[in-house]
Amino acid sequence: MTAPNPASQPRQFLEHLYHAAVQRALPLHNTAAYLPQPPKGRTIVLGAGKAGGSMAQAVEALWPADAPLEGLVVTRYHHIPPRPAGLKQRIELVEAAHPVPDAAGLAAAQRILAMTQGLTENDLVLCLISGGGSSLLTLPADGLTLEDKQRINKDLLNSGANIAEMNCVRKHLSRIKGGRLAAACAPARVVTLTISDVPGDDPSIIASGPTVPDATTCAEALAILKRYGIEVPAALLAQLESGALETPKPGDPAFSGHEVHLIATPQQSLEAAAAAAEAAGLAAYILSDEIEGESREVGKVHAALARAVALKGQPFQKPCVILSGGETTVTIKKQPEGTARGRGGRAGEFCMGLALALQGQPGVYALAADTDGIDGVEDNAGAYVAPDTLQRALAQGMKIDPYLDRNDAYGFFDPLGDLVVTGPTHTNVNDFRALLVL
């Protein structure tokens, strides 16, 4: 596909780079090389995540037609892709809530755990894991209700805790995460195919690692809960303090012979976007696929870099594209009574911080979007920033500061026509950010 002209169509060009990144992470392009041979016995596919539907369809398309195949995969509401013509369904797909778990996710997790019963050493369990699986695969620890889990999850999401901290807690409050699903599959062989949505691509963090050993401890989970002031029921607190909720650790024989394969990563998607930029004649620089931190502050740092390139030719010469990925966080600010709730996610918050710090810098354009197509809980993937963003906002009577104060990126960019709306992409390699400096 021919790239739009960066100079005359900067927004379309940045969207082109985003789509190149997403295409690189689609399961059908990445699964075949990692599929094992069919076993003597049964093959059961179990999975969870925002890419679950497309991962399941990829396995159905690639698995030998005469080999038995069955299973259950849970994905986010409205994230099951259209079924390709002629592709027979052999894996059941169900939907549940993300980022806060619901009863449908609980029911799916109970069914998935039940399907591990009676497996033998001749059987294969193929686990399809992608980002979002932590909330979609919810099975609270004994003494914890779904309502408790929902509240704790909301508190974690609003606290500013990073993904590793959140998933450390989630593992220890679950009967299926933190390696417990794989342990339940014994003595069957387990092969996990995973799409990374976390900085560092650690499979034990992706979807809270249901099929891999967990090196974190009850004590660490307890410390995280205390650090962010998150309350848990007294009975659960006692279990964490005693270590009763400890997860299976590295070296546990339950994981003997298991395999884990990363079939798509943030770095691969950034490299695909860089290649698309270079094909259009622009130099492309990948800062990192592991950037974390408060979204608005990360936006300010990116703005400072873009201004240095635009004004001083340092550290890169313009024209160029600057790319980054990772998983930033948004700490939700408490608002005065009666204040309208802000709407938005990490990508939009990044764009507000970026726009404010750029102050209309000529020649700098940017797009930030989540590669799953959903920024937070709204219907947009992210937002677009141009040199005239703040000026156009002021013309509509909008100053950016109040929107930042209430974490309302959706409310700021929507009237400007600068939301990036893609719909679900059926994959998930986390944050995508691209800055075009002309």
Protein backbone atom coordinates (compact mmCIF):
# COMPACT_ATOMS: atom_id res chain seq x y z
CA MET A 1 0.00 0.00 0.00
CA THR A 2 1.36 3.43 -1.00
CA ALA A 3 1.90 5.73 1.96
CA PRO A 4 0.14 9.11 2.03
CA ASN A 5 2.44 12.12 1.52
CA PRO A 6 3.81 13.10 4.96
CA ALA A 7 4.02 16.80 4.14
CA SER A 8 0.54 17.23 2.66
CA GLN A 9 -1.28 14.46 4.56
CA PRO A 10 0.44 14.19 7.96
CA ARG A 11 -2.53 12.66 9.77
CA GLN A 12 -3.17 10.05 7.09
CA PHE A 13 0.55 9.26 7.04
CA LEU A 14 0.65 8.69 10.82
CA GLU A 15 -2.47 6.52 10.61
CA HIS A 16 -0.69 4.53 7.88
CA LEU A 17 2.19 3.85 10.29
CA TYR A 18 -0.26 2.79 13.01
CA HIS A 19 -1.95 0.31 10.67
CA ALA A 20 1.44 -1.09 9.64
CA ALA A 21 2.18 -1.73 13.32
CA VAL A 22 -1.20 -3.41 13.88
CA GLN A 23 -0.91 -5.60 10.77
CA ARG A 24 2.44 -6.92 11.96
CA ALA A 25 0.83 -8.17 15.18
CA LEU A 26 -2.18 -9.99 13.68
CA PRO A 27 -2.21 -13.65 14.79
CA LEU A 28 -2.77 -15.19 11.36
CA HIS A 29 0.60 -13.78 10.23
CA ASN A 30 2.49 -15.10 13.25
CA THR A 31 1.04 -18.40 14.47
CA ALA A 32 2.07 -21.13 11.99
CA ALA A 33 5.75 -21.27 12.99
CA TYR A 34 4.90 -22.04 16.62
CA LEU A 35 2.16 -24.64 16.32
CA PRO A 36 3.18 -28.08 17.64
CA GLN A 37 2.31 -31.34 15.92
CA PRO A 38 -1.06 -32.86 16.87
CA PRO A 39 -0.68 -35.25 19.83
CA LYS A 40 -1.78 -38.87 20.19
CA GLY A 41 -4.68 -37.76 22.34
CA ARG A 42 -6.90 -34.68 22.47
CA THR A 43 -5.99 -31.09 21.67
CA ILE A 44 -7.77 -28.56 23.84
CA VAL A 45 -7.43 -24.84 23.15
CA LEU A 46 -7.86 -22.57 26.17
CA GLY A 47 -7.28 -18.85 26.16
CA ALA A 48 -8.07 -15.32 27.16
CA GLY A 49 -7.30 -11.83 25.91
CA LYS A 50 -8.33 -9.06 23.56
CA ALA A 51 -6.70 -10.95 20.67
CA GLY A 52 -8.35 -14.22 21.72
CA GLY A 53 -10.88 -14.34 18.89
CA SER A 54 -8.35 -13.80 16.11
CA MET A 55 -5.84 -16.15 17.76
CA ALA A 56 -8.46 -18.91 17.92
CA GLN A 57 -9.42 -18.38 14.28
CA ALA A 58 -5.75 -18.53 13.27
CA VAL A 59 -5.37 -21.90 15.01
CA GLU A 60 -8.57 -23.19 13.37
CA ALA A 61 -7.26 -22.12 9.96
CA LEU A 62 -3.80 -23.65 10.46
CA TRP A 63 -4.58 -26.85 12.43
CA PRO A 64 -4.88 -30.01 10.29
CA ALA A 65 -8.50 -30.47 9.25
CA ASP A 66 -8.44 -34.17 10.17
CA ALA A 67 -6.92 -33.64 13.64
CA PRO A 68 -9.24 -33.28 16.65
CA LEU A 69 -9.52 -29.73 18.02
CA GLU A 70 -11.79 -28.29 20.71
CA GLY A 71 -11.69 -25.63 23.39
CA LEU A 72 -12.87 -22.35 24.84
CA VAL A 73 -11.41 -18.86 24.54
CA VAL A 74 -12.73 -15.69 26.18
CA THR A 75 -12.25 -12.23 24.68
CA ARG A 76 -13.55 -8.72 25.27
CA TYR A 77 -17.08 -7.75 24.25
CA HIS A 78 -17.26 -6.93 20.52
CA HIS A 79 -13.75 -8.30 19.90
CA ILE A 80 -14.64 -11.47 17.99
CA PRO A 81 -13.61 -10.84 14.37
CA PRO A 82 -15.88 -11.76 11.45
CA ARG A 83 -15.42 -15.44 10.62
CA PRO A 84 -13.62 -16.00 7.31
CA ALA A 85 -15.78 -17.69 4.69
CA GLY A 86 -15.46 -21.45 4.84
CA LEU A 87 -13.60 -21.56 8.16
CA LYS A 88 -15.23 -24.19 10.35
CA GLN A 89 -15.59 -23.24 14.00
CA ARG A 90 -13.98 -25.78 16.31
CA ILE A 91 -13.14 -23.54 19.27
CA GLU A 92 -15.93 -21.89 21.27
CA LEU A 93 -15.56 -18.13 21.70
CA VAL A 94 -17.25 -16.18 24.50
CA GLU A 95 -17.11 -12.53 25.49
CA ALA A 96 -16.67 -10.80 28.84
CA ALA A 97 -15.83 -7.38 30.32
CA HIS A 98 -12.55 -5.50 30.27
CA PRO A 99 -10.88 -3.76 32.12
CA VAL A 100 -13.15 -4.52 35.10
CA PRO A 101 -14.21 -8.21 35.28
CA ASP A 102 -17.83 -9.33 35.20
CA ALA A 103 -19.94 -12.44 35.75
CA ALA A 104 -19.42 -13.59 32.14
CA GLY A 105 -15.65 -13.64 32.67
CA LEU A 106 -16.11 -15.54 35.92
CA ALA A 107 -18.29 -18.15 34.19
CA ALA A 108 -15.77 -18.51 31.36
CA ALA A 109 -12.87 -18.98 33.77
CA GLN A 110 -14.80 -21.63 35.71
CA ARG A 111 -15.51 -23.51 32.47
CA ILE A 112 -11.89 -23.24 31.30
CA LEU A 113 -10.58 -24.61 34.58
CA ALA A 114 -13.15 -27.43 34.45
CA MET A 115 -11.94 -28.43 30.96
CA THR A 116 -8.53 -29.32 32.41
CA GLN A 117 -10.02 -32.21 34.37
CA GLY A 118 -9.17 -35.73 33.18
CA LEU A 119 -6.31 -34.78 30.85
CA THR A 120 -3.58 -37.37 30.22
CA GLU A 121 0.06 -37.28 29.16
CA ASN A 122 -1.11 -37.98 25.58
CA ASP A 123 -3.11 -34.74 25.46
CA LEU A 124 -2.03 -31.24 24.36
CA VAL A 125 -3.33 -28.00 25.81
CA LEU A 126 -2.75 -25.06 23.50
CA CYS A 127 -3.09 -21.82 25.49
CA LEU A 128 -3.72 -18.56 23.62
CA ILE A 129 -2.85 -15.61 25.84
CA SER A 130 -2.95 -11.90 25.06
CA GLY A 131 -3.33 -8.60 26.86
CA GLY A 132 -6.61 -8.11 28.66
CA GLY A 133 -6.64 -11.68 29.89
CA SER A 134 -6.22 -10.58 33.49
CA SER A 135 -9.76 -9.22 33.72
CA LEU A 136 -11.31 -11.61 31.20
CA LEU A 137 -10.04 -14.70 33.04
CA THR A 138 -11.34 -13.91 36.51
CA LEU A 139 -11.65 -16.58 39.18
CA PRO A 140 -11.37 -14.99 42.63
CA ALA A 141 -9.41 -16.67 45.39
CA ASP A 142 -11.41 -18.39 48.14
CA GLY A 143 -12.85 -15.75 50.45
CA LEU A 144 -13.05 -13.15 47.68
CA THR A 145 -16.28 -12.32 45.85
CA LEU A 146 -16.58 -11.06 42.29
CA GLU A 147 -17.70 -7.72 43.73
CA ASP A 148 -14.53 -7.57 45.84
CA LYS A 149 -12.42 -8.37 42.78
CA GLN A 150 -14.19 -5.68 40.73
CA ARG A 151 -13.58 -3.03 43.37
CA ILE A 152 -9.92 -3.97 43.85
CA ASN A 153 -9.44 -3.98 40.08
CA LYS A 154 -10.98 -0.49 39.74
CA ASP A 155 -8.84 0.80 42.60
CA LEU A 156 -5.69 -0.60 40.95
CA LEU A 157 -6.61 0.93 37.58
CA ASN A 158 -7.13 4.35 39.18
CA SER A 159 -4.09 4.19 41.46
CA GLY A 160 -1.31 4.76 38.94
CA ALA A 161 0.15 1.31 39.64
CA ASN A 162 2.12 -0.08 36.71
CA ILE A 163 1.15 -3.27 34.88
CA ALA A 164 3.66 -5.47 36.75
CA GLU A 165 2.33 -4.26 40.11
CA MET A 166 -1.29 -4.74 39.08
CA ASN A 167 -0.66 -8.24 37.80
CA CYS A 168 1.33 -9.24 40.89
CA VAL A 169 -1.79 -8.51 42.93
CA ARG A 170 -4.13 -10.14 40.43
CA LYS A 171 -2.11 -13.38 40.41
CA HIS A 172 -2.33 -13.76 44.17
CA LEU A 173 -6.05 -13.05 44.30
CA SER A 174 -6.88 -15.66 41.66
CA ARG A 175 -7.42 -19.42 41.38
CA ILE A 176 -6.40 -19.53 37.69
CA LYS A 177 -3.68 -16.91 37.09
CA GLY A 178 -0.02 -16.92 38.11
CA GLY A 179 0.68 -20.38 36.64
CA ARG A 180 -2.32 -22.07 38.21
CA LEU A 181 -4.00 -22.86 34.88
CA ALA A 182 -0.94 -24.75 33.63
CA ALA A 183 -0.62 -26.61 36.92
CA ALA A 184 -4.26 -27.72 36.56
CA CYS A 185 -3.49 -29.16 33.10
CA ALA A 186 -1.03 -31.77 34.41
CA PRO A 187 -0.06 -34.30 33.17
CA ALA A 188 -0.91 -32.94 29.70
CA ARG A 189 1.69 -31.04 27.66
CA VAL A 190 1.06 -27.29 27.59
CA VAL A 191 2.15 -24.99 24.77
CA THR A 192 1.42 -21.29 25.26
CA LEU A 193 1.27 -18.86 22.35
CA THR A 194 1.21 -15.29 23.57
CA ILE A 195 1.05 -11.77 22.18
CA SER A 196 2.99 -9.36 24.36
CA ASP A 197 1.39 -6.16 25.59
CA VAL A 198 3.86 -5.50 28.41
CA PRO A 199 7.22 -3.72 28.68
CA GLY A 200 9.96 -6.32 28.57
CA ASP A 201 7.74 -9.02 27.04
CA ASP A 202 7.71 -11.06 30.25
CA PRO A 203 5.20 -13.91 29.74
CA SER A 204 4.57 -14.05 33.50
CA ILE A 205 3.11 -10.53 33.33
CA ILE A 206 1.07 -10.88 30.13
CA ALA A 207 -2.54 -11.49 31.28
CA SER A 208 -1.07 -12.29 34.73
CA GLY A 209 0.69 -15.37 33.37
CA PRO A 210 -1.90 -18.14 33.80
CA THR A 211 0.40 -20.78 32.28
CA VAL A 212 3.88 -19.71 33.43
CA PRO A 213 5.64 -19.81 36.82
CA ASP A 214 5.33 -16.73 39.02
CA ALA A 215 8.39 -15.36 40.81
CA THR A 216 6.41 -12.72 42.72
CA THR A 217 5.21 -13.38 46.27
CA CYS A 218 2.27 -12.83 48.57
CA ALA A 219 4.44 -10.38 50.51
CA GLU A 220 5.01 -8.30 47.36
CA ALA A 221 1.30 -8.30 46.54
CA LEU A 222 0.54 -7.18 50.08
CA ALA A 223 3.12 -4.38 49.86
CA ILE A 224 1.58 -3.12 46.60
CA LEU A 225 -1.91 -3.06 48.10
CA LYS A 226 -0.61 -1.09 51.08
CA ARG A 227 1.45 1.27 48.89
CA TYR A 228 -1.63 2.38 46.99
CA GLY A 229 -4.01 2.27 49.94
CA ILE A 230 -6.22 -0.45 48.48
CA GLU A 231 -8.40 -2.27 50.98
CA VAL A 232 -9.01 -6.02 50.89
CA PRO A 233 -11.28 -8.19 53.07
CA ALA A 234 -9.76 -9.21 56.40
CA ALA A 235 -9.88 -12.92 55.56
CA LEU A 236 -7.95 -12.32 52.35
CA LEU A 237 -5.45 -10.11 54.14
CA ALA A 238 -4.75 -12.96 56.57
CA GLN A 239 -4.18 -15.38 53.68
CA LEU A 240 -1.72 -13.00 52.02
CA GLU A 241 0.13 -12.47 55.29
CA SER A 242 0.41 -16.22 55.91
CA GLY A 243 1.43 -17.00 52.32
CA ALA A 244 -1.60 -19.25 51.82
CA LEU A 245 -2.26 -17.68 48.40
CA GLU A 246 1.25 -18.33 47.05
CA THR A 247 1.56 -19.09 43.33
CA PRO A 248 3.55 -21.91 41.65
CA LYS A 249 7.21 -20.86 41.36
CA PRO A 250 9.96 -21.31 38.73
CA GLY A 251 11.35 -24.82 38.99
CA ASP A 252 8.02 -26.34 39.95
CA PRO A 253 7.73 -29.75 38.20
CA ALA A 254 4.19 -28.79 37.13
CA PHE A 255 5.80 -26.79 34.29
CA SER A 256 8.12 -29.56 33.09
CA GLY A 257 8.07 -29.89 29.30
CA HIS A 258 5.89 -26.82 28.81
CA GLU A 259 6.68 -24.32 26.04
CA VAL A 260 5.98 -20.59 25.77
CA HIS A 261 6.27 -18.72 22.47
CA LEU A 262 5.93 -14.96 21.91
CA ILE A 263 4.24 -14.75 18.52
CA ALA A 264 4.00 -10.92 18.36
CA THR A 265 5.72 -8.16 20.32
CA PRO A 266 5.64 -4.35 20.57
CA GLN A 267 9.17 -4.11 19.14
CA GLN A 268 8.19 -6.02 16.01
CA SER A 269 5.27 -3.65 15.44
CA LEU A 270 7.44 -0.56 15.93
CA GLU A 271 9.92 -1.99 13.44
CA ALA A 272 7.09 -2.49 10.94
CA ALA A 273 6.05 1.16 11.37
CA ALA A 274 9.67 2.27 10.98
CA ALA A 275 9.95 0.27 7.76
CA ALA A 276 6.77 1.92 6.45
CA ALA A 277 8.19 5.38 7.24
CA GLU A 278 11.50 4.55 5.56
CA ALA A 279 9.66 3.25 2.49
CA ALA A 280 8.13 6.73 2.24
CA GLY A 281 11.59 8.29 2.32
CA LEU A 282 11.75 9.35 5.96
CA ALA A 283 14.30 8.39 8.58
CA ALA A 284 12.67 6.56 11.50
CA TYR A 285 13.92 6.24 15.07
CA ILE A 286 12.56 3.85 17.70
CA LEU A 287 13.09 5.28 21.17
CA SER A 288 11.98 2.16 23.06
CA ASP A 289 9.20 -0.40 23.24
CA GLU A 290 9.32 -0.33 27.06
CA ILE A 291 8.38 3.25 28.00
CA GLU A 292 6.42 3.49 31.24
CA GLY A 293 5.40 6.37 33.49
CA GLU A 294 2.56 8.86 33.88
CA SER A 295 1.06 9.36 30.41
CA ARG A 296 1.01 13.15 30.43
CA GLU A 297 4.62 13.30 31.65
CA VAL A 298 5.73 10.89 28.93
CA GLY A 299 3.95 13.21 26.50
CA LYS A 300 5.95 16.18 27.79
CA VAL A 301 9.24 14.31 27.35
CA HIS A 302 8.32 13.36 23.78
CA ALA A 303 7.44 17.01 23.13
CA ALA A 304 10.83 18.18 24.38
CA LEU A 305 12.55 15.71 22.06
CA ALA A 306 10.43 16.73 19.07
CA ARG A 307 11.14 20.42 19.72
CA ALA A 308 14.87 19.74 19.89
CA VAL A 309 14.70 17.98 16.54
CA ALA A 310 12.54 20.72 14.98
CA LEU A 311 14.59 23.67 16.30
CA LYS A 312 18.15 22.34 16.65
CA GLY A 313 18.40 19.19 14.55
CA GLN A 314 19.29 17.24 17.69
CA PRO A 315 19.49 14.36 18.35
CA PHE A 316 17.96 13.57 14.94
CA GLN A 317 17.85 15.46 11.67
CA LYS A 318 14.41 16.37 10.31
CA PRO A 319 12.38 15.30 8.47
CA CYS A 320 11.96 12.14 10.50
CA VAL A 321 9.58 9.93 12.42
CA ILE A 322 10.06 9.17 16.12
CA LEU A 323 8.38 6.01 17.41
CA SER A 324 7.84 4.56 20.87
CA GLY A 325 5.79 1.92 22.67
CA GLY A 326 5.30 0.51 26.13
CA GLU A 327 2.57 0.94 28.70
CA THR A 328 2.07 4.26 30.42
CA THR A 329 -0.34 4.88 33.27
CA VAL A 330 -2.98 7.44 34.17
CA THR A 331 -3.55 8.38 37.78
CA ILE A 332 -7.18 9.47 38.06
CA LYS A 333 -7.42 12.73 39.97
CA LYS A 334 -10.14 13.11 42.56
CA GLN A 335 -12.59 15.78 41.42
CA PRO A 336 -14.79 18.22 43.33
CA GLU A 337 -18.36 17.05 43.90
CA GLY A 338 -20.51 17.61 40.84
CA THR A 339 -17.62 17.64 38.32
CA ALA A 340 -18.38 15.69 35.16
CA ARG A 341 -16.43 12.45 34.92
CA GLY A 342 -13.49 12.64 32.54
CA ARG A 343 -13.32 10.15 29.69
CA GLY A 344 -10.23 8.82 28.02
CA GLY A 345 -7.23 6.55 28.29
CA ARG A 346 -3.46 6.46 28.20
CA ALA A 347 -3.07 7.48 24.56
CA GLY A 348 -5.36 10.50 24.84
CA GLU A 349 -3.73 11.62 28.07
CA PHE A 350 -0.32 11.35 26.39
CA CYS A 351 -1.59 13.50 23.53
CA MET A 352 -2.87 16.19 25.90
CA GLY A 353 0.48 16.33 27.71
CA LEU A 354 2.26 16.41 24.36
CA ALA A 355 0.07 19.17 22.88
CA LEU A 356 0.43 21.33 25.98
CA ALA A 357 4.21 21.00 25.98
CA LEU A 358 4.59 21.51 22.21
CA GLN A 359 2.71 24.82 22.39
CA GLY A 360 1.94 24.74 18.68
CA GLN A 361 5.49 23.94 17.55
CA PRO A 362 5.43 24.23 13.72
CA GLY A 363 6.17 21.07 11.78
CA VAL A 364 5.41 18.59 14.57
CA TYR A 365 2.50 16.16 14.23
CA ALA A 366 1.73 13.15 16.39
CA LEU A 367 -0.55 10.18 16.82
CA ALA A 368 -0.85 7.98 19.89
CA ALA A 369 -3.19 5.01 19.95
CA ASP A 370 -3.61 1.66 21.63
CA THR A 371 -2.95 -1.18 19.22
CA ASP A 372 -6.11 -2.99 20.35
CA GLY A 373 -8.18 -0.11 18.96
CA ILE A 374 -9.60 0.92 22.35
CA ASP A 375 -8.08 3.67 24.51
CA GLY A 376 -9.29 2.94 28.02
CA VAL A 377 -13.01 2.20 27.89
CA GLU A 378 -14.12 4.56 25.12
CA ASP A 379 -14.66 3.85 21.42
CA ASN A 380 -11.48 5.53 20.16
CA ALA A 381 -8.01 4.05 19.78
CA GLY A 382 -6.29 7.33 20.61
CA ALA A 383 -5.86 10.87 19.31
CA TYR A 384 -4.02 13.08 16.83
CA VAL A 385 -2.04 16.25 17.57
CA ALA A 386 -1.13 18.97 15.07
CA PRO A 387 0.59 22.38 15.38
CA ASP A 388 -2.81 24.08 15.46
CA THR A 389 -4.42 21.76 18.06
CA LEU A 390 -4.39 24.27 20.94
CA GLN A 391 -5.39 27.13 18.63
CA ARG A 392 -8.40 25.24 17.28
CA ALA A 393 -9.39 24.28 20.82
CA LEU A 394 -9.27 27.92 21.97
CA ALA A 395 -11.42 28.92 19.00
CA GLN A 396 -14.06 26.58 20.47
CA GLY A 397 -13.62 28.03 23.94
CA MET A 398 -11.59 25.08 25.24
CA LYS A 399 -8.45 25.50 27.31
CA ILE A 400 -6.55 22.24 27.67
CA ASP A 401 -5.65 22.53 31.37
CA PRO A 402 -9.11 21.78 32.81
CA TYR A 403 -9.36 18.72 30.55
CA LEU A 404 -6.01 17.45 31.83
CA ASP A 405 -7.09 18.13 35.40
CA ARG A 406 -10.09 15.82 35.04
CA ASN A 407 -8.40 13.26 32.73
CA ASP A 408 -10.84 14.10 29.93
CA ALA A 409 -8.91 13.45 26.71
CA TYR A 410 -12.03 12.23 24.92
CA GLY A 411 -13.88 15.44 25.77
CA PHE A 412 -10.98 17.55 24.50
CA PHE A 413 -10.18 15.81 21.21
CA ASP A 414 -13.72 14.82 20.17
CA PRO A 415 -14.96 18.37 19.33
CA LEU A 416 -11.75 18.93 17.35
CA GLY A 417 -12.37 15.88 15.19
CA ASP A 418 -9.01 14.54 16.36
CA LEU A 419 -10.00 11.24 17.94
CA VAL A 420 -8.52 8.25 16.14
CA VAL A 421 -11.32 5.68 15.79
CA THR A 422 -10.46 2.27 14.34
CA GLY A 423 -12.74 -0.19 16.12
CA PRO A 424 -11.28 -3.39 17.63
CA THR A 425 -8.13 -4.48 15.78
CA HIS A 426 -8.17 -8.08 17.11
CA THR A 427 -4.63 -7.87 18.41
CA ASN A 428 -2.87 -6.05 21.24
CA VAL A 429 0.79 -5.04 21.54
CA ASN A 430 -0.02 -2.00 23.66
CA ASP A 431 0.80 1.69 23.22
CA PHE A 432 1.82 3.03 19.82
CA ARG A 433 3.19 6.55 19.50
CA ALA A 434 4.48 8.24 16.37
CA LEU A 435 5.79 11.80 16.01
CA LEU A 436 6.36 13.29 12.58
CA VAL A 437 8.84 16.18 12.49
CA LEU A 438 8.99 18.05 9.16
